[in-house]
Short mmCIF file of N, CA and C and ligand atoms in Angstrom, two decimals:
data_model
loop_
_atom_site.label_atom_id
_atom_site.label_comp_id
_atom_site.label_asym_id
_atom_site.label_seq_id
_atom_site.Cartn_x
_atom_site.Cartn_y
_atom_site.Cartn_z
N MET A 1 59.36 -10.62 -9.28
CA MET A 1 58.61 -11.12 -8.70
C MET A 1 57.59 -11.96 -9.68
N LYS A 2 57.12 -12.89 -9.39
CA LYS A 2 56.41 -13.83 -10.19
C LYS A 2 55.31 -13.10 -10.30
N ASN A 3 54.39 -13.80 -11.21
CA ASN A 3 53.10 -13.24 -11.50
C ASN A 3 52.59 -11.89 -10.96
N ARG A 4 53.68 -11.19 -11.62
CA ARG A 4 53.34 -9.76 -11.43
C ARG A 4 51.86 -9.15 -12.17
N ASN A 5 51.27 -8.29 -11.35
CA ASN A 5 49.85 -7.92 -12.17
C ASN A 5 50.20 -6.70 -13.11
N THR A 6 50.30 -6.99 -14.20
CA THR A 6 50.21 -6.08 -15.45
C THR A 6 49.20 -5.38 -15.87
N ALA A 7 48.06 -5.90 -15.57
CA ALA A 7 47.11 -5.39 -16.04
C ALA A 7 46.73 -4.06 -16.28
N LEU A 8 47.03 -3.22 -15.29
CA LEU A 8 46.98 -1.66 -15.41
C LEU A 8 48.00 -1.26 -16.40
N SER A 9 49.19 -1.55 -16.50
CA SER A 9 49.86 -0.45 -17.78
C SER A 9 49.60 -1.47 -18.91
N ASP A 10 49.30 -3.00 -18.92
CA ASP A 10 48.62 -3.54 -20.24
C ASP A 10 47.40 -2.79 -20.80
N GLU A 11 46.53 -2.59 -19.78
CA GLU A 11 45.27 -2.12 -20.34
C GLU A 11 45.03 -1.03 -21.42
N PRO A 12 44.28 -1.12 -22.20
CA PRO A 12 44.41 0.14 -23.71
C PRO A 12 43.22 1.43 -22.09
N THR A 13 43.93 2.75 -22.54
CA THR A 13 43.10 3.48 -21.98
C THR A 13 41.56 3.67 -22.40
N SER A 14 40.82 4.60 -21.73
CA SER A 14 39.20 4.44 -21.94
C SER A 14 39.01 4.75 -23.27
N SER A 15 40.08 6.23 -23.75
CA SER A 15 39.89 6.90 -24.96
C SER A 15 40.50 5.91 -25.83
N ALA A 16 41.03 4.91 -25.61
CA ALA A 16 41.53 3.72 -26.98
C ALA A 16 40.26 2.66 -27.04
N LEU A 17 39.18 2.56 -26.00
CA LEU A 17 38.34 1.62 -25.85
C LEU A 17 37.16 2.40 -26.53
N PHE A 18 37.16 3.84 -26.47
CA PHE A 18 36.23 4.35 -26.79
C PHE A 18 36.59 5.45 -27.76
N PRO A 19 36.88 5.37 -29.02
CA PRO A 19 37.26 6.42 -29.87
C PRO A 19 36.45 7.48 -29.50
N PRO A 20 36.80 8.75 -30.01
CA PRO A 20 35.88 9.70 -30.23
C PRO A 20 34.70 10.02 -30.89
N LEU A 21 33.07 10.19 -30.61
CA LEU A 21 32.10 10.12 -31.57
C LEU A 21 31.90 11.23 -32.19
N TYR A 22 32.37 11.38 -33.54
CA TYR A 22 31.52 12.75 -34.42
C TYR A 22 30.04 12.61 -34.47
N ASN A 23 29.49 13.51 -34.14
CA ASN A 23 28.00 14.07 -33.95
C ASN A 23 27.79 15.39 -35.17
N LEU A 24 26.98 14.55 -35.90
CA LEU A 24 26.66 15.87 -36.52
C LEU A 24 24.87 15.97 -37.14
N VAL A 25 24.61 17.26 -36.76
CA VAL A 25 23.27 17.45 -36.93
C VAL A 25 22.65 18.81 -37.79
N TYR A 26 22.18 18.31 -39.09
CA TYR A 26 21.52 19.69 -40.13
C TYR A 26 20.39 19.27 -40.46
N CYS A 27 20.09 20.55 -41.03
CA CYS A 27 18.44 20.23 -41.77
C CYS A 27 18.76 21.06 -42.90
N SER A 28 17.84 20.40 -43.76
CA SER A 28 17.49 20.93 -45.42
C SER A 28 16.47 20.85 -45.59
N ARG A 29 16.08 21.73 -46.90
CA ARG A 29 14.89 21.65 -47.49
C ARG A 29 15.01 20.69 -48.72
N ALA A 30 13.80 19.44 -48.59
CA ALA A 30 13.88 18.80 -50.15
C ALA A 30 13.61 19.59 -51.47
N THR A 31 14.08 19.17 -52.50
CA THR A 31 13.91 19.84 -53.72
C THR A 31 12.59 19.50 -53.94
N PRO A 32 11.87 19.93 -55.10
CA PRO A 32 10.59 19.77 -55.60
C PRO A 32 11.07 17.99 -56.42
N GLY A 33 10.14 17.63 -56.14
CA GLY A 33 9.70 16.25 -56.81
C GLY A 33 10.56 14.93 -55.64
N THR A 34 10.95 15.62 -54.83
CA THR A 34 11.52 14.85 -53.40
C THR A 34 10.29 14.46 -52.42
N ASN A 35 9.81 12.96 -52.55
CA ASN A 35 8.56 12.67 -52.23
C ASN A 35 8.62 11.39 -51.29
N GLU A 36 7.84 10.90 -50.86
CA GLU A 36 7.78 9.91 -49.72
C GLU A 36 8.95 8.16 -50.39
N ALA A 37 8.32 8.38 -51.85
CA ALA A 37 9.30 7.12 -52.15
C ALA A 37 10.54 7.61 -52.55
N SER A 38 11.16 8.67 -52.65
CA SER A 38 12.47 9.31 -52.50
C SER A 38 13.12 8.86 -51.37
N VAL A 39 12.45 9.34 -50.05
CA VAL A 39 12.86 9.01 -48.47
C VAL A 39 12.87 7.65 -48.32
N ALA A 40 11.74 6.75 -48.99
CA ALA A 40 11.69 5.28 -48.85
C ALA A 40 13.28 4.65 -49.39
N ARG A 41 14.07 5.22 -50.62
CA ARG A 41 14.89 4.75 -50.96
C ARG A 41 16.32 5.59 -50.50
N ILE A 42 15.97 6.82 -49.94
CA ILE A 42 17.12 7.03 -48.59
C ILE A 42 17.31 6.19 -47.77
N LEU A 43 16.18 5.79 -47.30
CA LEU A 43 16.75 5.15 -45.84
C LEU A 43 17.05 3.80 -46.24
N ALA A 44 16.53 3.04 -47.58
CA ALA A 44 17.43 1.93 -47.95
C ALA A 44 18.64 2.10 -47.99
N THR A 45 19.20 3.12 -48.87
CA THR A 45 20.49 3.00 -49.14
C THR A 45 21.47 3.30 -47.49
N ALA A 46 20.56 4.11 -46.45
CA ALA A 46 21.51 4.23 -45.62
C ALA A 46 21.79 2.96 -44.21
N GLN A 47 20.31 2.35 -44.36
CA GLN A 47 20.43 1.02 -43.49
C GLN A 47 21.22 0.16 -44.62
N ARG A 48 21.40 0.26 -45.66
CA ARG A 48 22.55 -0.53 -46.17
C ARG A 48 23.80 -0.52 -46.06
N TRP A 49 24.03 0.79 -46.06
CA TRP A 49 25.92 1.45 -46.05
C TRP A 49 25.76 1.91 -44.59
N ASN A 50 25.09 2.46 -43.95
CA ASN A 50 25.67 3.08 -42.63
C ASN A 50 26.58 2.28 -41.75
N PRO A 51 25.87 0.65 -41.53
CA PRO A 51 26.79 0.17 -40.70
C PRO A 51 27.67 -0.41 -41.18
N VAL A 52 27.96 -0.47 -42.41
CA VAL A 52 29.58 -0.95 -42.98
C VAL A 52 30.59 0.38 -42.60
N TYR A 53 29.87 1.68 -42.34
CA TYR A 53 30.79 2.73 -41.72
C TYR A 53 30.73 3.16 -40.43
N GLY A 54 29.76 2.48 -39.63
CA GLY A 54 29.90 2.50 -38.39
C GLY A 54 28.77 3.93 -37.83
N ILE A 55 28.00 4.43 -38.99
CA ILE A 55 27.03 5.59 -38.88
C ILE A 55 25.66 5.24 -38.22
N THR A 56 25.54 5.61 -37.33
CA THR A 56 23.93 5.77 -36.54
C THR A 56 22.92 6.74 -36.84
N GLY A 57 21.84 6.65 -36.48
CA GLY A 57 21.36 7.94 -36.43
C GLY A 57 19.73 7.99 -36.49
N LEU A 58 19.31 9.26 -36.50
CA LEU A 58 18.09 9.24 -37.40
C LEU A 58 17.88 10.56 -38.49
N LEU A 59 16.26 10.17 -39.07
CA LEU A 59 15.72 10.86 -40.29
C LEU A 59 14.52 11.20 -40.03
N VAL A 60 14.36 12.72 -40.24
CA VAL A 60 13.02 13.70 -40.13
C VAL A 60 12.72 13.96 -41.02
N PHE A 61 11.31 13.71 -41.81
CA PHE A 61 10.99 14.29 -43.24
C PHE A 61 9.86 14.69 -43.06
N GLY A 62 9.47 15.61 -43.33
CA GLY A 62 8.10 16.45 -43.13
C GLY A 62 7.71 18.04 -43.44
N GLY A 63 7.08 18.36 -43.94
CA GLY A 63 7.02 19.77 -44.48
C GLY A 63 7.82 19.98 -45.15
N GLY A 64 8.25 19.20 -46.33
CA GLY A 64 9.48 19.85 -47.01
C GLY A 64 10.55 19.89 -46.66
N ILE A 65 10.94 19.52 -45.13
CA ILE A 65 12.07 19.43 -44.53
C ILE A 65 12.85 18.38 -44.29
N PHE A 66 13.92 18.10 -44.55
CA PHE A 66 15.01 17.06 -43.84
C PHE A 66 15.80 17.41 -42.56
N PHE A 67 15.73 16.73 -41.32
CA PHE A 67 16.59 16.99 -40.19
C PHE A 67 17.02 15.82 -40.33
N GLN A 68 18.47 15.30 -40.10
CA GLN A 68 19.30 14.36 -39.91
C GLN A 68 20.29 14.45 -38.73
N TRP A 69 20.12 13.79 -38.02
CA TRP A 69 21.45 13.56 -36.98
C TRP A 69 22.10 11.91 -37.09
N LEU A 70 23.57 12.57 -37.15
CA LEU A 70 24.66 11.40 -37.88
C LEU A 70 25.77 11.10 -36.53
N GLU A 71 26.02 9.99 -36.35
CA GLU A 71 26.83 10.09 -35.08
C GLU A 71 27.77 8.83 -35.86
N GLY A 72 29.04 9.00 -35.70
CA GLY A 72 29.80 7.83 -36.06
C GLY A 72 31.69 8.11 -35.93
N PRO A 73 32.25 7.35 -36.63
CA PRO A 73 33.62 8.14 -37.04
C PRO A 73 33.78 8.99 -37.96
N HIS A 74 34.70 10.00 -37.45
CA HIS A 74 34.78 11.44 -38.03
C HIS A 74 34.79 11.35 -39.45
N ALA A 75 36.04 10.35 -39.71
CA ALA A 75 35.95 10.57 -41.50
C ALA A 75 35.19 9.81 -42.00
N SER A 76 34.32 8.73 -41.49
CA SER A 76 33.48 8.40 -42.09
C SER A 76 31.94 9.41 -42.25
N VAL A 77 31.65 9.94 -40.85
CA VAL A 77 30.63 10.82 -41.37
C VAL A 77 30.89 12.17 -42.19
N ASP A 78 32.37 12.44 -42.07
CA ASP A 78 32.65 13.52 -43.17
C ASP A 78 32.58 13.18 -44.50
N ALA A 79 32.91 11.72 -45.14
CA ALA A 79 32.32 11.36 -46.19
C ALA A 79 31.09 10.81 -47.33
N LEU A 80 30.24 11.02 -45.57
CA LEU A 80 29.02 10.90 -46.25
C LEU A 80 28.30 12.17 -46.72
N MET A 81 28.69 13.36 -45.79
CA MET A 81 28.35 14.61 -45.86
C MET A 81 28.86 15.37 -46.90
N THR A 82 29.97 14.27 -47.79
CA THR A 82 30.67 15.20 -49.14
C THR A 82 29.37 14.50 -49.82
N LYS A 83 29.02 13.53 -49.90
CA LYS A 83 27.83 13.04 -50.77
C LYS A 83 26.47 13.94 -50.41
N LEU A 84 26.26 13.97 -49.13
CA LEU A 84 24.96 14.48 -48.93
C LEU A 84 24.95 16.17 -49.59
N ARG A 85 26.05 16.66 -49.73
CA ARG A 85 26.11 18.22 -50.07
C ARG A 85 25.75 17.94 -51.53
N ALA A 86 25.99 16.86 -52.24
CA ALA A 86 25.83 17.21 -53.83
C ALA A 86 24.80 16.15 -54.09
N ASP A 87 23.78 15.65 -53.31
CA ASP A 87 22.71 14.97 -53.44
C ASP A 87 21.79 15.75 -53.92
N PRO A 88 20.99 15.77 -55.34
CA PRO A 88 19.98 17.06 -55.58
C PRO A 88 18.73 16.89 -55.01
N ARG A 89 18.77 15.83 -54.24
CA ARG A 89 17.16 15.32 -53.46
C ARG A 89 16.90 16.79 -52.39
N HIS A 90 18.13 17.24 -52.36
CA HIS A 90 17.85 18.57 -51.03
C HIS A 90 18.79 19.36 -51.33
N GLU A 91 18.50 20.34 -50.68
CA GLU A 91 19.26 21.71 -50.64
C GLU A 91 19.24 22.91 -50.04
N ALA A 92 20.08 23.88 -49.69
CA ALA A 92 19.98 24.85 -48.48
C ALA A 92 20.39 23.92 -46.85
N ILE A 93 21.19 23.18 -46.79
CA ILE A 93 21.51 22.22 -45.93
C ILE A 93 22.52 23.76 -44.81
N VAL A 94 21.58 23.47 -43.52
CA VAL A 94 21.83 24.47 -42.42
C VAL A 94 22.89 22.92 -41.35
N LEU A 95 24.18 23.31 -40.90
CA LEU A 95 24.75 22.84 -40.19
C LEU A 95 23.87 22.98 -38.57
N LEU A 96 23.25 22.13 -37.73
CA LEU A 96 22.93 22.87 -36.49
C LEU A 96 23.91 22.76 -35.32
N SER A 97 24.74 21.39 -35.41
CA SER A 97 25.60 21.08 -34.48
C SER A 97 26.54 20.01 -34.93
N GLU A 98 27.68 20.19 -34.46
CA GLU A 98 29.13 19.76 -34.82
C GLU A 98 29.70 18.86 -33.27
N THR A 99 29.73 18.08 -32.76
CA THR A 99 30.71 17.67 -31.75
C THR A 99 31.61 16.94 -32.00
N GLU A 100 32.32 16.58 -31.50
CA GLU A 100 33.55 15.61 -30.91
C GLU A 100 33.74 15.34 -29.54
N GLU A 101 33.49 14.29 -29.28
CA GLU A 101 33.67 13.65 -27.94
C GLU A 101 34.01 12.04 -27.68
N VAL A 102 34.32 11.69 -26.78
CA VAL A 102 34.42 10.39 -26.19
C VAL A 102 32.96 10.36 -25.50
N ARG A 103 32.63 9.76 -26.35
CA ARG A 103 31.12 9.37 -25.54
C ARG A 103 30.42 7.73 -26.35
N GLU A 104 29.30 7.60 -25.24
CA GLU A 104 28.56 6.62 -26.25
C GLU A 104 27.71 7.11 -27.23
N ARG A 105 27.26 6.53 -28.19
CA ARG A 105 26.20 6.79 -29.25
C ARG A 105 24.49 6.97 -28.58
N LEU A 106 24.41 7.54 -29.40
CA LEU A 106 22.83 8.08 -28.70
C LEU A 106 21.51 6.84 -29.35
N PHE A 107 22.35 6.58 -30.46
CA PHE A 107 21.54 5.58 -30.83
C PHE A 107 22.01 4.57 -31.86
N PRO A 108 22.64 3.44 -30.97
CA PRO A 108 23.57 2.63 -31.19
C PRO A 108 22.47 1.86 -32.05
N ASP A 109 21.39 1.29 -32.06
CA ASP A 109 20.72 0.49 -32.68
C ASP A 109 20.06 1.07 -33.90
N TRP A 110 20.15 2.41 -34.24
CA TRP A 110 19.69 2.78 -35.46
C TRP A 110 20.28 2.97 -36.81
N ALA A 111 20.45 2.07 -37.83
CA ALA A 111 21.59 2.49 -38.61
C ALA A 111 21.04 3.89 -39.05
N MET A 112 19.69 3.82 -39.52
CA MET A 112 19.07 5.27 -39.75
C MET A 112 17.67 4.91 -39.88
N GLU A 113 17.06 5.60 -38.67
CA GLU A 113 15.95 5.16 -38.21
C GLU A 113 14.99 6.66 -38.74
N ARG A 114 14.15 6.53 -39.40
CA ARG A 114 12.85 8.03 -39.69
C ARG A 114 12.06 7.92 -38.19
N VAL A 115 12.30 9.28 -38.09
CA VAL A 115 11.06 9.58 -37.09
C VAL A 115 9.80 10.67 -37.98
N THR A 116 9.02 10.62 -36.71
CA THR A 116 7.47 11.41 -37.62
C THR A 116 7.70 12.61 -37.69
N ALA A 117 7.17 13.22 -38.43
CA ALA A 117 6.93 14.55 -39.11
C ALA A 117 6.75 15.83 -37.85
N ASN A 118 5.87 15.27 -37.03
CA ASN A 118 5.11 16.02 -35.93
C ASN A 118 6.75 16.78 -35.14
N ASP A 119 7.66 16.17 -35.10
CA ASP A 119 8.75 16.43 -33.99
C ASP A 119 9.05 17.29 -34.27
N ILE A 120 8.96 17.81 -36.01
CA ILE A 120 10.06 18.66 -36.42
C ILE A 120 10.11 19.91 -36.29
N ARG A 121 8.63 20.63 -36.09
CA ARG A 121 8.53 22.09 -35.84
C ARG A 121 9.60 22.22 -34.18
N GLU A 122 9.53 21.40 -33.26
CA GLU A 122 9.49 21.44 -31.82
C GLU A 122 11.37 21.17 -32.15
N VAL A 123 12.32 20.39 -32.81
CA VAL A 123 13.06 20.57 -32.71
C VAL A 123 13.71 21.13 -33.42
N LEU A 124 13.13 22.17 -34.49
CA LEU A 124 13.58 23.15 -35.07
C LEU A 124 13.49 24.53 -34.65
N LEU A 125 12.13 24.79 -33.58
CA LEU A 125 12.43 25.44 -32.90
C LEU A 125 13.30 25.46 -31.33
N ASP A 126 13.52 24.49 -31.03
CA ASP A 126 14.48 24.10 -30.13
C ASP A 126 15.76 24.87 -29.97
N ALA A 127 16.45 24.29 -31.29
CA ALA A 127 17.53 24.31 -31.74
C ALA A 127 17.43 26.00 -32.15
N LYS A 128 16.50 26.43 -32.65
CA LYS A 128 16.52 28.30 -32.69
C LYS A 128 16.97 28.80 -31.63
N ASN A 129 16.26 28.40 -30.91
CA ASN A 129 16.18 29.13 -29.08
C ASN A 129 17.34 29.15 -28.41
N SER A 130 18.05 28.09 -29.13
CA SER A 130 19.58 28.01 -28.28
C SER A 130 20.47 28.06 -29.14
N ALA A 131 20.38 28.53 -30.14
CA ALA A 131 21.53 28.87 -31.18
C ALA A 131 22.24 30.21 -30.54
N SER A 132 23.57 30.22 -30.55
CA SER A 132 24.45 31.39 -30.38
C SER A 132 24.60 32.22 -31.47
N ASP A 133 24.72 31.66 -32.79
CA ASP A 133 24.86 32.06 -33.90
C ASP A 133 23.70 32.97 -34.32
N PRO A 134 23.31 34.17 -34.28
CA PRO A 134 22.47 35.07 -35.19
C PRO A 134 22.04 34.29 -36.83
N GLN A 135 23.19 34.10 -37.27
CA GLN A 135 22.71 33.73 -38.72
C GLN A 135 22.56 32.30 -38.75
N ASN A 136 22.48 31.68 -37.82
CA ASN A 136 21.94 30.45 -37.67
C ASN A 136 20.37 30.17 -37.65
N ALA A 137 20.55 31.17 -36.31
CA ALA A 137 19.10 31.63 -35.87
C ALA A 137 18.28 32.09 -37.13
N ALA A 138 18.73 32.87 -37.66
CA ALA A 138 18.07 33.54 -38.85
C ALA A 138 17.82 32.22 -40.01
N ALA A 139 18.68 31.21 -39.88
CA ALA A 139 18.34 30.18 -40.97
C ALA A 139 17.56 29.45 -40.42
N LEU A 140 17.37 28.86 -39.20
CA LEU A 140 16.17 28.14 -38.66
C LEU A 140 15.03 29.00 -38.86
N GLU A 141 15.15 30.15 -38.44
CA GLU A 141 13.59 30.94 -38.65
C GLU A 141 13.19 30.73 -39.92
N ARG A 142 14.00 30.94 -41.13
CA ARG A 142 13.60 30.48 -42.57
C ARG A 142 12.95 29.26 -43.03
N LEU A 143 13.44 28.31 -42.18
CA LEU A 143 12.92 26.97 -42.43
C LEU A 143 11.71 26.91 -41.61
N LEU A 144 11.30 27.54 -40.25
CA LEU A 144 10.29 27.11 -39.88
C LEU A 144 9.00 27.97 -40.48
N VAL A 145 9.33 28.98 -41.29
CA VAL A 145 8.31 29.92 -42.08
C VAL A 145 8.26 29.04 -43.27
N GLN A 146 9.19 28.41 -43.83
CA GLN A 146 9.03 27.52 -44.81
C GLN A 146 7.97 26.59 -44.73
N LEU A 147 8.57 25.64 -43.37
CA LEU A 147 7.42 24.69 -43.04
C LEU A 147 5.90 25.12 -42.75
N LYS A 148 5.86 26.30 -42.20
CA LYS A 148 4.39 26.74 -41.78
C LYS A 148 3.96 26.84 -43.44
N SER A 149 4.25 27.63 -44.06
CA SER A 149 3.72 27.55 -45.61
C SER A 149 3.72 26.80 -46.32
N ASN A 150 4.47 25.49 -46.39
CA ASN A 150 4.66 24.25 -46.75
C ASN A 150 3.12 23.34 -46.19
N GLU A 151 2.86 23.75 -44.90
CA GLU A 151 1.87 23.02 -44.33
C GLU A 151 0.63 23.57 -44.62
N LEU A 152 0.53 24.74 -44.85
CA LEU A 152 -0.81 26.00 -45.44
C LEU A 152 -1.14 25.07 -46.71
N GLN A 153 -0.03 25.01 -47.36
CA GLN A 153 -0.07 24.56 -49.04
C GLN A 153 -0.89 23.03 -48.96
N GLU A 154 -0.33 22.33 -48.15
CA GLU A 154 -1.04 20.85 -48.13
C GLU A 154 -2.63 20.79 -47.39
N LEU A 155 -2.65 22.08 -46.63
CA LEU A 155 -4.16 21.88 -46.14
C LEU A 155 -5.17 22.35 -47.23
N GLY A 156 -4.03 23.61 -47.72
CA GLY A 156 -5.05 23.87 -49.31
C GLY A 156 -5.30 22.81 -49.98
N ALA A 157 -4.49 21.97 -50.08
CA ALA A 157 -4.60 20.63 -51.54
C ALA A 157 -5.50 19.85 -51.06
N ALA A 158 -5.62 19.84 -49.61
CA ALA A 158 -6.53 18.18 -49.18
C ALA A 158 -7.42 18.61 -49.72
C1 FMN B 1 18.40 13.98 -46.69
C2 FMN B 1 19.22 13.06 -47.26
C3 FMN B 1 19.65 11.95 -46.18
C4 FMN B 1 20.57 10.83 -46.30
N1 FMN B 1 21.19 10.21 -45.57
C5 FMN B 1 21.85 8.85 -45.88
C6 FMN B 1 22.73 8.01 -44.68
O1 FMN B 1 22.43 8.16 -43.79
N2 FMN B 1 23.19 7.08 -45.55
C7 FMN B 1 23.77 7.07 -46.58
O2 FMN B 1 24.64 6.19 -47.46
N3 FMN B 1 23.56 7.65 -47.78
C8 FMN B 1 22.18 8.76 -47.38
N4 FMN B 1 21.69 9.47 -48.29
C9 FMN B 1 21.88 9.34 -49.68
C10 FMN B 1 23.56 9.84 -49.89
O3 FMN B 1 23.05 11.34 -50.63
C11 FMN B 1 23.98 9.41 -51.61
O4 FMN B 1 22.77 9.19 -52.69
C12 FMN B 1 24.05 7.72 -51.07
O5 FMN B 1 25.22 7.62 -49.76
C13 FMN B 1 25.16 6.88 -52.44
O6 FMN B 1 25.89 7.41 -53.26
P1 FMN B 1 27.04 6.68 -54.02
O7 FMN B 1 25.86 6.39 -55.25
O8 FMN B 1 27.66 8.28 -54.25
O9 FMN B 1 27.60 5.79 -52.94
C14 FMN B 1 20.73 10.48 -47.75
C15 FMN B 1 20.48 11.48 -49.02
C16 FMN B 1 19.40 12.73 -48.33
C17 FMN B 1 19.16 13.75 -49.81
#
C-alpha cells in the first residue's frame, strides 16, 4: 500500500516524550552566620545553574529554616543533593518527600524561586500531619519547635 500511515508505530511513546520527573523536597536548618546575603548568593547560583541541569523549584527561608522543592532529571537532582549535603550554610537536612513519576513540572518557569517565610510553618505542619514515618514526624516537630524559638528570639531582639 502506498502512503501507508506509519505514524502510530513511529511516534515516540508518551514516556519517551515525558521522561520521569524526579521530585525531592527537604528542609534544613541554616547554620549560624547564614543570613539574607547568603540566601541571595544561593539564589543567584541556583538561577545561573539550575536551567543548565534542567532543575526547577522553590526555596523558602525564614526562622532559620530552609525548605526546598526540587524537580528535574534524577541524575541532576542527585548531583545537586550531593553538593547541598556538603554545603556548610545549612545542616540537619530532613528529606520530606521523594517521588519519580511521568508528569509535568509544578514550577516549569522557576529556575529557583524564593517563597515568603510566612508559608514555612504551614508547609511544615502539613508535612508533619501527613508523615507516615514517625521519625520524620518527630524531626519535623523539632523543626517547628526550632522555628517557634527562633521567632521568639527575633521578637526579643526587635
Ligand atoms: C539551602 C540551599 C539551597 C541551594 N540550592 C541550590 C540550587 O537549587 N542550585 C544550585 O546550583 N545550588 C544550590 N545551592 C548551592 C550549592 O550547595 C552549591 O554551593 C552550588 O551548587 C555550587 O557548587 P560548586 O561550587 O561545587 O559547583 C544551595 C545551597 C543551599 C544552602
